[in-house]
PDB file of C-alpha atoms in Angstrom:
ATOM      1  CA  LEU A  15     -40.985 -42.782  49.169  1.00  0.00           C
ATOM      2  CA  ALA A  16     -38.756 -45.712  50.086  1.00  0.00           C
ATOM      3  CA  LYS A  17     -35.556 -46.175  48.164  1.00  0.00           C
ATOM      4  CA  THR A  18     -34.732 -49.632  46.944  1.00  0.00           C
ATOM      5  CA  THR A  19     -31.389 -51.289  46.299  1.00  0.00           C
ATOM      6  CA  GLN A  20     -30.910 -54.237  43.976  1.00  0.00           C
ATOM      7  CA  PRO A  21     -27.967 -55.940  42.295  1.00  0.00           C
ATOM      8  CA  ILE A  22     -27.198 -54.298  38.982  1.00  0.00           C
ATOM      9  CA  SER A  23     -27.044 -57.552  37.069  1.00  0.00           C
ATOM     10  CA  MET A  24     -27.317 -61.303  37.385  1.00  0.00           C
ATOM     11  CA  ASP A  25     -26.574 -64.199  35.085  1.00  0.00           C
ATOM     12  CA  SER A  26     -28.285 -67.563  35.029  1.00  0.00           C
ATOM     13  CA  TYR A  27     -28.818 -70.586  32.827  1.00  0.00           C
ATOM     14  CA  GLU A  28     -32.017 -72.020  31.513  1.00  0.00           C
ATOM     15  CA  GLY A  29     -33.833 -74.227  33.962  1.00  0.00           C
ATOM     16  CA  GLN A  30     -32.258 -72.711  37.052  1.00  0.00           C
ATOM     17  CA  GLU A  31     -34.054 -70.896  39.834  1.00  0.00           C
ATOM     18  CA  VAL A  32     -33.179 -67.225  40.112  1.00  0.00           C
ATOM     19  CA  ASN A  33     -33.523 -65.222  43.293  1.00  0.00           C
ATOM     20  CA  ILE A  34     -33.234 -61.436  43.162  1.00  0.00           C
ATOM     21  CA  THR A  35     -33.086 -59.636  46.472  1.00  0.00           C
ATOM     22  CA  CYS A  36     -34.136 -56.047  47.040  1.00  0.00           C
ATOM     23  CA  SER A  37     -33.393 -53.903  50.083  1.00  0.00           C
ATOM     24  CA  HIS A  38     -35.900 -51.309  51.224  1.00  0.00           C
ATOM     25  CA  ASN A  39     -34.840 -50.301  54.712  1.00  0.00           C
ATOM     26  CA  ASN A  40     -37.150 -47.300  54.939  1.00  0.00           C
ATOM     27  CA  ILE A  41     -40.354 -49.012  53.876  1.00  0.00           C
ATOM     28  CA  ALA A  42     -43.448 -47.451  55.416  1.00  0.00           C
ATOM     29  CA  THR A  43     -46.202 -49.311  57.219  1.00  0.00           C
ATOM     30  CA  ASN A  44     -48.700 -48.904  54.386  1.00  0.00           C
ATOM     31  CA  ASP A  45     -46.276 -49.650  51.556  1.00  0.00           C
ATOM     32  CA  TYR A  46     -46.639 -52.674  49.341  1.00  0.00           C
ATOM     33  CA  ILE A  47     -43.722 -54.321  47.546  1.00  0.00           C
ATOM     34  CA  THR A  48     -44.128 -54.827  43.836  1.00  0.00           C
ATOM     35  CA  TRP A  49     -41.877 -56.278  41.189  1.00  0.00           C
ATOM     36  CA  TYR A  50     -42.015 -55.354  37.521  1.00  0.00           C
ATOM     37  CA  GLN A  51     -40.356 -56.858  34.476  1.00  0.00           C
ATOM     38  CA  GLN A  52     -39.250 -54.805  31.503  1.00  0.00           C
ATOM     39  CA  PHE A  53     -38.116 -55.966  28.091  1.00  0.00           C
ATOM     40  CA  PRO A  54     -36.225 -53.580  25.794  1.00  0.00           C
ATOM     41  CA  SER A  55     -38.426 -50.912  24.217  1.00  0.00           C
ATOM     42  CA  GLN A  56     -41.503 -52.003  26.158  1.00  0.00           C
ATOM     43  CA  GLY A  57     -43.321 -50.682  29.182  1.00  0.00           C
ATOM     44  CA  PRO A  58     -42.826 -52.457  32.513  1.00  0.00           C
ATOM     45  CA  ARG A  59     -45.075 -55.393  33.226  1.00  0.00           C
ATOM     46  CA  PHE A  60     -46.382 -56.377  36.653  1.00  0.00           C
ATOM     47  CA  ILE A  61     -44.982 -59.614  38.035  1.00  0.00           C
ATOM     48  CA  ILE A  62     -46.023 -59.895  41.656  1.00  0.00           C
ATOM     49  CA  GLN A  63     -46.961 -57.863  44.686  1.00  0.00           C
ATOM     50  CA  GLY A  64     -46.940 -58.538  48.398  1.00  0.00           C
ATOM     51  CA  TYR A  65     -47.145 -56.962  51.793  1.00  0.00           C
ATOM     52  CA  LYS A  66     -45.628 -59.598  54.059  1.00  0.00           C
ATOM     53  CA  THR A  67     -44.621 -63.271  54.257  1.00  0.00           C
ATOM     54  CA  LYS A  68     -44.883 -65.121  50.971  1.00  0.00           C
ATOM     55  CA  VAL A  69     -46.872 -64.612  47.820  1.00  0.00           C
ATOM     56  CA  THR A  70     -46.913 -66.974  44.856  1.00  0.00           C
ATOM     57  CA  ASN A  71     -48.493 -66.725  41.452  1.00  0.00           C
ATOM     58  CA  GLU A  72     -48.109 -68.592  38.198  1.00  0.00           C
ATOM     59  CA  VAL A  73     -44.832 -66.929  37.290  1.00  0.00           C
ATOM     60  CA  ALA A  74     -42.992 -66.093  40.504  1.00  0.00           C
ATOM     61  CA  SER A  75     -42.818 -66.112  44.264  1.00  0.00           C
ATOM     62  CA  LEU A  76     -42.149 -63.190  46.535  1.00  0.00           C
ATOM     63  CA  PHE A  77     -40.596 -63.704  49.943  1.00  0.00           C
ATOM     64  CA  ILE A  78     -40.832 -60.931  52.514  1.00  0.00           C
ATOM     65  CA  PRO A  79     -39.299 -61.316  55.984  1.00  0.00           C
ATOM     66  CA  ALA A  80     -41.073 -60.109  59.073  1.00  0.00           C
ATOM     67  CA  ASP A  81     -39.216 -56.792  59.241  1.00  0.00           C
ATOM     68  CA  ARG A  82     -40.092 -56.081  55.565  1.00  0.00           C
ATOM     69  CA  LYS A  83     -36.757 -54.354  55.023  1.00  0.00           C
ATOM     70  CA  SER A  84     -36.000 -56.608  52.112  1.00  0.00           C
ATOM     71  CA  SER A  85     -37.743 -58.901  49.687  1.00  0.00           C
ATOM     72  CA  THR A  86     -36.721 -61.655  47.306  1.00  0.00           C
ATOM     73  CA  LEU A  87     -38.216 -62.341  43.930  1.00  0.00           C
ATOM     74  CA  SER A  88     -37.894 -65.987  42.985  1.00  0.00           C
ATOM     75  CA  LEU A  89     -38.224 -67.107  39.372  1.00  0.00           C
ATOM     76  CA  PRO A  90     -38.422 -70.892  39.096  1.00  0.00           C
ATOM     77  CA  ARG A  91     -36.786 -72.601  36.120  1.00  0.00           C
ATOM     78  CA  VAL A  92     -35.954 -69.541  34.069  1.00  0.00           C
ATOM     79  CA  SER A  93     -35.939 -69.614  30.291  1.00  0.00           C
ATOM     80  CA  LEU A  94     -34.261 -67.420  27.700  1.00  0.00           C
ATOM     81  CA  SER A  95     -37.407 -65.320  27.513  1.00  0.00           C
ATOM     82  CA  ASP A  96     -36.932 -64.279  31.127  1.00  0.00           C
ATOM     83  CA  THR A  97     -33.949 -62.179  30.099  1.00  0.00           C
ATOM     84  CA  ALA A  98     -35.084 -58.701  31.122  1.00  0.00           C
ATOM     85  CA  VAL A  99     -34.692 -55.981  33.700  1.00  0.00           C
ATOM     86  CA  TYR A 100     -36.485 -56.555  36.991  1.00  0.00           C
ATOM     87  CA  TYR A 101     -37.503 -53.630  39.169  1.00  0.00           C
ATOM     88  CA  CYS A 102     -38.446 -53.726  42.821  1.00  0.00           C
ATOM     89  CA  LEU A 103     -40.631 -50.862  44.041  1.00  0.00           C
ATOM     90  CA  VAL A 104     -42.368 -49.961  47.253  1.00  0.00           C
ATOM     91  CA  GLY A 105     -45.360 -47.715  47.685  1.00  0.00           C
ATOM     92  CA  ILE A 106     -49.114 -47.450  47.751  1.00  0.00           C
ATOM     93  CA  TYR A 107     -49.918 -47.790  44.101  1.00  0.00           C
ATOM     94  CA  ASN A 108     -53.432 -46.571  43.907  1.00  0.00           C
ATOM     95  CA  THR A 109     -52.194 -43.196  45.024  1.00  0.00           C
ATOM     96  CA  ASP A 110     -48.428 -43.124  44.886  1.00  0.00           C
ATOM     97  CA  LYS A 111     -46.159 -42.188  42.077  1.00  0.00           C
ATOM     98  CA  LEU A 112     -43.549 -44.847  41.461  1.00  0.00           C
ATOM     99  CA  ILE A 113     -39.859 -44.156  41.817  1.00  0.00           C
ATOM    100  CA  PHE A 114     -37.798 -46.682  39.940  1.00  0.00           C
ATOM    101  CA  GLY A 115     -34.376 -47.741  41.126  1.00  0.00           C
ATOM    102  CA  THR A 116     -31.676 -49.135  38.908  1.00  0.00           C
ATOM    103  CA  GLY A 117     -33.330 -52.519  38.503  1.00  0.00           C
ATOM    104  CA  THR A 118     -31.557 -55.850  38.016  1.00  0.00           C
ATOM    105  CA  ARG A 119     -30.600 -56.883  34.531  1.00  0.00           C
ATOM    106  CA  LEU A 120     -31.061 -60.648  34.337  1.00  0.00           C
ATOM    107  CA  GLN A 121     -29.343 -62.482  31.518  1.00  0.00           C
ATOM    108  CA  VAL A 122     -30.345 -66.096  30.963  1.00  0.00           C
ATOM    109  CA  PHE A 123     -27.981 -68.250  28.938  1.00  0.00           C
ATOM    110  CA  PRO A 124     -28.805 -71.490  27.120  1.00  0.00           C
TER     111      PRO A 124
ATOM    112  CA  GLY B   5     -56.190 -56.996  33.161  1.00  0.00           C
ATOM    113  CA  ALA B   6     -56.386 -53.280  32.553  1.00  0.00           C
ATOM    114  CA  VAL B   7     -54.868 -52.011  29.324  1.00  0.00           C
ATOM    115  CA  VAL B   8     -53.021 -48.781  28.687  1.00  0.00           C
ATOM    116  CA  SER B   9     -52.162 -47.742  25.155  1.00  0.00           C
ATOM    117  CA  GLN B  10     -49.869 -45.082  23.757  1.00  0.00           C
ATOM    118  CA  HIS B  11     -49.818 -43.362  20.422  1.00  0.00           C
ATOM    119  CA  PRO B  12     -47.671 -43.129  18.465  1.00  0.00           C
ATOM    120  CA  SER B  13     -45.369 -46.027  19.245  1.00  0.00           C
ATOM    121  CA  TRP B  14     -42.506 -44.147  17.656  1.00  0.00           C
ATOM    122  CA  VAL B  15     -41.970 -40.726  16.147  1.00  0.00           C
ATOM    123  CA  ILE B  16     -39.126 -38.970  14.391  1.00  0.00           C
ATOM    124  CA  CYS B  17     -39.175 -35.206  14.178  1.00  0.00           C
ATOM    125  CA  LYS B  18     -36.977 -32.283  13.326  1.00  0.00           C
ATOM    126  CA  SER B  19     -35.389 -30.143  15.982  1.00  0.00           C
ATOM    127  CA  GLY B  20     -37.633 -27.265  16.998  1.00  0.00           C
ATOM    128  CA  THR B  21     -40.927 -28.978  16.318  1.00  0.00           C
ATOM    129  CA  SER B  22     -43.467 -30.096  18.898  1.00  0.00           C
ATOM    130  CA  VAL B  23     -44.594 -33.662  19.372  1.00  0.00           C
ATOM    131  CA  LYS B  24     -47.728 -34.908  21.115  1.00  0.00           C
ATOM    132  CA  ILE B  25     -47.890 -38.332  22.728  1.00  0.00           C
ATOM    133  CA  GLU B  26     -51.195 -39.823  23.821  1.00  0.00           C
ATOM    134  CA  CYS B  27     -51.789 -42.183  26.725  1.00  0.00           C
ATOM    135  CA  ARG B  28     -55.152 -43.918  26.961  1.00  0.00           C
ATOM    136  CA  SER B  29     -56.659 -46.248  29.506  1.00  0.00           C
ATOM    137  CA  LEU B  30     -58.726 -48.537  27.300  1.00  0.00           C
ATOM    138  CA  ASP B  31     -60.942 -50.365  29.763  1.00  0.00           C
ATOM    139  CA  PHE B  32     -60.875 -48.274  32.892  1.00  0.00           C
ATOM    140  CA  GLN B  33     -60.964 -44.704  34.031  1.00  0.00           C
ATOM    141  CA  ALA B  34     -57.991 -43.051  35.640  1.00  0.00           C
ATOM    142  CA  THR B  35     -58.041 -39.765  37.468  1.00  0.00           C
ATOM    143  CA  THR B  36     -54.278 -39.951  37.721  1.00  0.00           C
ATOM    144  CA  MET B  37     -51.726 -40.979  35.147  1.00  0.00           C
ATOM    145  CA  PHE B  38     -47.968 -40.823  35.313  1.00  0.00           C
ATOM    146  CA  TRP B  39     -45.384 -39.970  32.671  1.00  0.00           C
ATOM    147  CA  TYR B  40     -41.871 -41.415  32.654  1.00  0.00           C
ATOM    148  CA  ARG B  41     -38.834 -40.982  30.490  1.00  0.00           C
ATOM    149  CA  GLN B  42     -36.232 -43.640  29.944  1.00  0.00           C
ATOM    150  CA  PHE B  43     -32.851 -43.216  28.286  1.00  0.00           C
ATOM    151  CA  PRO B  44     -30.998 -46.228  26.862  1.00  0.00           C
ATOM    152  CA  LYS B  45     -29.713 -48.644  29.467  1.00  0.00           C
ATOM    153  CA  GLN B  46     -31.167 -46.514  32.251  1.00  0.00           C
ATOM    154  CA  SER B  47     -34.094 -46.817  34.601  1.00  0.00           C
ATOM    155  CA  LEU B  48     -37.432 -45.085  34.239  1.00  0.00           C
ATOM    156  CA  MET B  49     -37.472 -41.532  35.530  1.00  0.00           C
ATOM    157  CA  LEU B  50     -40.757 -40.072  36.674  1.00  0.00           C
ATOM    158  CA  MET B  51     -41.467 -36.791  34.903  1.00  0.00           C
ATOM    159  CA  ALA B  52     -44.881 -35.774  36.117  1.00  0.00           C
ATOM    160  CA  THR B  53     -48.210 -36.785  37.557  1.00  0.00           C
ATOM    161  CA  SER B  54     -51.149 -36.037  35.301  1.00  0.00           C
ATOM    162  CA  ASN B  55     -54.360 -35.178  37.113  1.00  0.00           C
ATOM    163  CA  GLU B  56     -57.712 -35.207  35.346  1.00  0.00           C
ATOM    164  CA  GLY B  57     -59.253 -31.776  35.338  1.00  0.00           C
ATOM    165  CA  SER B  58     -56.351 -30.033  37.014  1.00  0.00           C
ATOM    166  CA  LYS B  59     -52.739 -29.097  36.477  1.00  0.00           C
ATOM    167  CA  ALA B  60     -50.054 -31.709  36.304  1.00  0.00           C
ATOM    168  CA  THR B  61     -47.492 -32.043  39.050  1.00  0.00           C
ATOM    169  CA  TYR B  62     -43.944 -32.034  37.756  1.00  0.00           C
ATOM    170  CA  GLU B  63     -40.927 -33.646  39.348  1.00  0.00           C
ATOM    171  CA  GLN B  64     -37.978 -31.523  40.271  1.00  0.00           C
ATOM    172  CA  GLY B  65     -35.877 -30.636  37.272  1.00  0.00           C
ATOM    173  CA  VAL B  66     -38.612 -31.258  34.700  1.00  0.00           C
ATOM    174  CA  GLU B  67     -39.583 -28.115  32.794  1.00  0.00           C
ATOM    175  CA  LYS B  68     -43.357 -27.740  32.767  1.00  0.00           C
ATOM    176  CA  ASP B  69     -43.261 -25.365  29.805  1.00  0.00           C
ATOM    177  CA  LYS B  70     -41.204 -27.846  27.853  1.00  0.00           C
ATOM    178  CA  PHE B  71     -43.313 -30.892  28.621  1.00  0.00           C
ATOM    179  CA  LEU B  72     -46.961 -29.903  28.475  1.00  0.00           C
ATOM    180  CA  ILE B  73     -49.397 -32.344  30.018  1.00  0.00           C
ATOM    181  CA  ASN B  74     -53.130 -32.314  29.460  1.00  0.00           C
ATOM    182  CA  HIS B  75     -55.466 -34.779  31.172  1.00  0.00           C
ATOM    183  CA  ALA B  76     -58.761 -33.721  29.673  1.00  0.00           C
ATOM    184  CA  SER B  77     -60.737 -36.893  30.305  1.00  0.00           C
ATOM    185  CA  LEU B  78     -60.668 -39.908  32.565  1.00  0.00           C
ATOM    186  CA  THR B  79     -59.184 -42.052  29.816  1.00  0.00           C
ATOM    187  CA  LEU B  80     -56.738 -39.755  28.066  1.00  0.00           C
ATOM    188  CA  SER B  81     -53.598 -37.889  29.023  1.00  0.00           C
ATOM    189  CA  THR B  82     -51.326 -36.216  26.511  1.00  0.00           C
ATOM    190  CA  LEU B  83     -47.688 -35.212  26.768  1.00  0.00           C
ATOM    191  CA  THR B  84     -46.471 -32.578  24.345  1.00  0.00           C
ATOM    192  CA  VAL B  85     -42.751 -32.099  23.954  1.00  0.00           C
ATOM    193  CA  THR B  86     -42.451 -28.517  22.788  1.00  0.00           C
ATOM    194  CA  SER B  87     -39.580 -27.263  20.646  1.00  0.00           C
ATOM    195  CA  ALA B  88     -37.971 -30.656  20.755  1.00  0.00           C
ATOM    196  CA  HIS B  89     -34.207 -30.986  20.606  1.00  0.00           C
ATOM    197  CA  PRO B  90     -31.982 -34.027  20.133  1.00  0.00           C
ATOM    198  CA  GLU B  91     -31.444 -34.332  23.871  1.00  0.00           C
ATOM    199  CA  ASP B  92     -35.192 -34.923  24.234  1.00  0.00           C
ATOM    200  CA  SER B  93     -34.824 -38.136  22.273  1.00  0.00           C
ATOM    201  CA  SER B  94     -35.922 -40.848  24.653  1.00  0.00           C
ATOM    202  CA  PHE B  95     -38.469 -43.530  25.420  1.00  0.00           C
ATOM    203  CA  TYR B  96     -41.590 -42.039  27.002  1.00  0.00           C
ATOM    204  CA  ILE B  97     -43.874 -44.295  29.027  1.00  0.00           C
ATOM    205  CA  CYS B  98     -47.142 -43.613  30.805  1.00  0.00           C
ATOM    206  CA  SER B  99     -48.911 -45.550  33.531  1.00  0.00           C
ATOM    207  CA  ALA B 100     -52.274 -45.531  35.256  1.00  0.00           C
ATOM    208  CA  ASN B 101     -54.065 -47.244  38.099  1.00  0.00           C
ATOM    209  CA  PRO B 102     -57.706 -48.368  37.819  1.00  0.00           C
ATOM    210  CA  GLY B 103     -58.375 -47.717  41.489  1.00  0.00           C
ATOM    211  CA  LEU B 104     -61.210 -49.616  43.144  1.00  0.00           C
ATOM    212  CA  GLY B 105     -58.815 -51.454  45.414  1.00  0.00           C
ATOM    213  CA  ASN B 106     -56.431 -52.376  42.605  1.00  0.00           C
ATOM    214  CA  ASN B 107     -52.882 -51.816  43.779  1.00  0.00           C
ATOM    215  CA  GLU B 108     -51.163 -52.279  40.434  1.00  0.00           C
ATOM    216  CA  GLN B 109     -49.879 -49.652  38.042  1.00  0.00           C
ATOM    217  CA  PHE B 110     -50.501 -50.512  34.399  1.00  0.00           C
ATOM    218  CA  PHE B 111     -47.953 -49.252  31.926  1.00  0.00           C
ATOM    219  CA  GLY B 112     -48.325 -48.300  28.315  1.00  0.00           C
ATOM    220  CA  PRO B 113     -46.062 -49.821  25.669  1.00  0.00           C
ATOM    221  CA  GLY B 114     -44.001 -46.644  25.397  1.00  0.00           C
ATOM    222  CA  THR B 115     -43.261 -44.120  22.671  1.00  0.00           C
ATOM    223  CA  ARG B 116     -39.829 -43.829  21.121  1.00  0.00           C
ATOM    224  CA  LEU B 117     -39.064 -40.196  20.265  1.00  0.00           C
ATOM    225  CA  THR B 118     -36.135 -39.382  18.017  1.00  0.00           C
ATOM    226  CA  VAL B 119     -35.334 -35.738  17.389  1.00  0.00           C
ATOM    227  CA  LEU B 120     -33.036 -35.062  14.468  1.00  0.00           C
TER     228      LEU B 120
END
C-alpha cells in the first residue's frame, strides 16, 4: 500500500482558495487517489477521487500530474465550515483496506 | 449515497467490562467492513478487516482476543472490546464499500468509548 505525505497543517482565510498537496511516490498502476474530510468526532467523509489528470465536483478539484506521484486537492473559496482534517489516500477501494497518513489540519479564519 | 451507521454513538463503561459496537450498512450489502481506532489529535489506525462468514484479519499489533469481530451478515459487523481498560478509550470507526464498481469507502459516524 502506497504511503502518502501531506503537510501537517495549513491556515487560510474565508474566501481564499486552498491547495493541499499530497506525495505518493510509490503509487501502483491500479491505485486511485482519494481525499477524505474529517470533522472532530465524526467519521471521514468522501470529497473526491481521481486516477489521472483533473477531476472536479461541486466541492473540490483534484489535480494529478502525469507521473501520478503527487496530487493536489483544491478547495475554492473556503469558509469557516471547511475547517477540518483532510486525508489523502491511495488504493483500490473496493478491495483494499485504507491506510491513513497524518492528514492535513486546515484552519480557516474569518 | 450509501449509509453506514454505528451503535452506540458513545459509551462509558467500567474497567474490566466488555463493550460491543455495531456497524451496519443501511442500504447496501458489504462482504467486507473495516474497523479503525482514532486517538485524540491522531489519524485513523486500521485495526482489522471484517469478512462476512469468515474470520477477521487483524493488523499487526492488534490483539484478536481483545478486539473480537463478528461479521454475521452482509449488513452487520460487530466489534467487542473485551475486558476494557482506560487505555482502550478511543474513537472507533467502521467503513464499508458497496462494491458493484463503487470505489468509495463509506464511513460510519464513529463510537466514542470511555473506560473509567
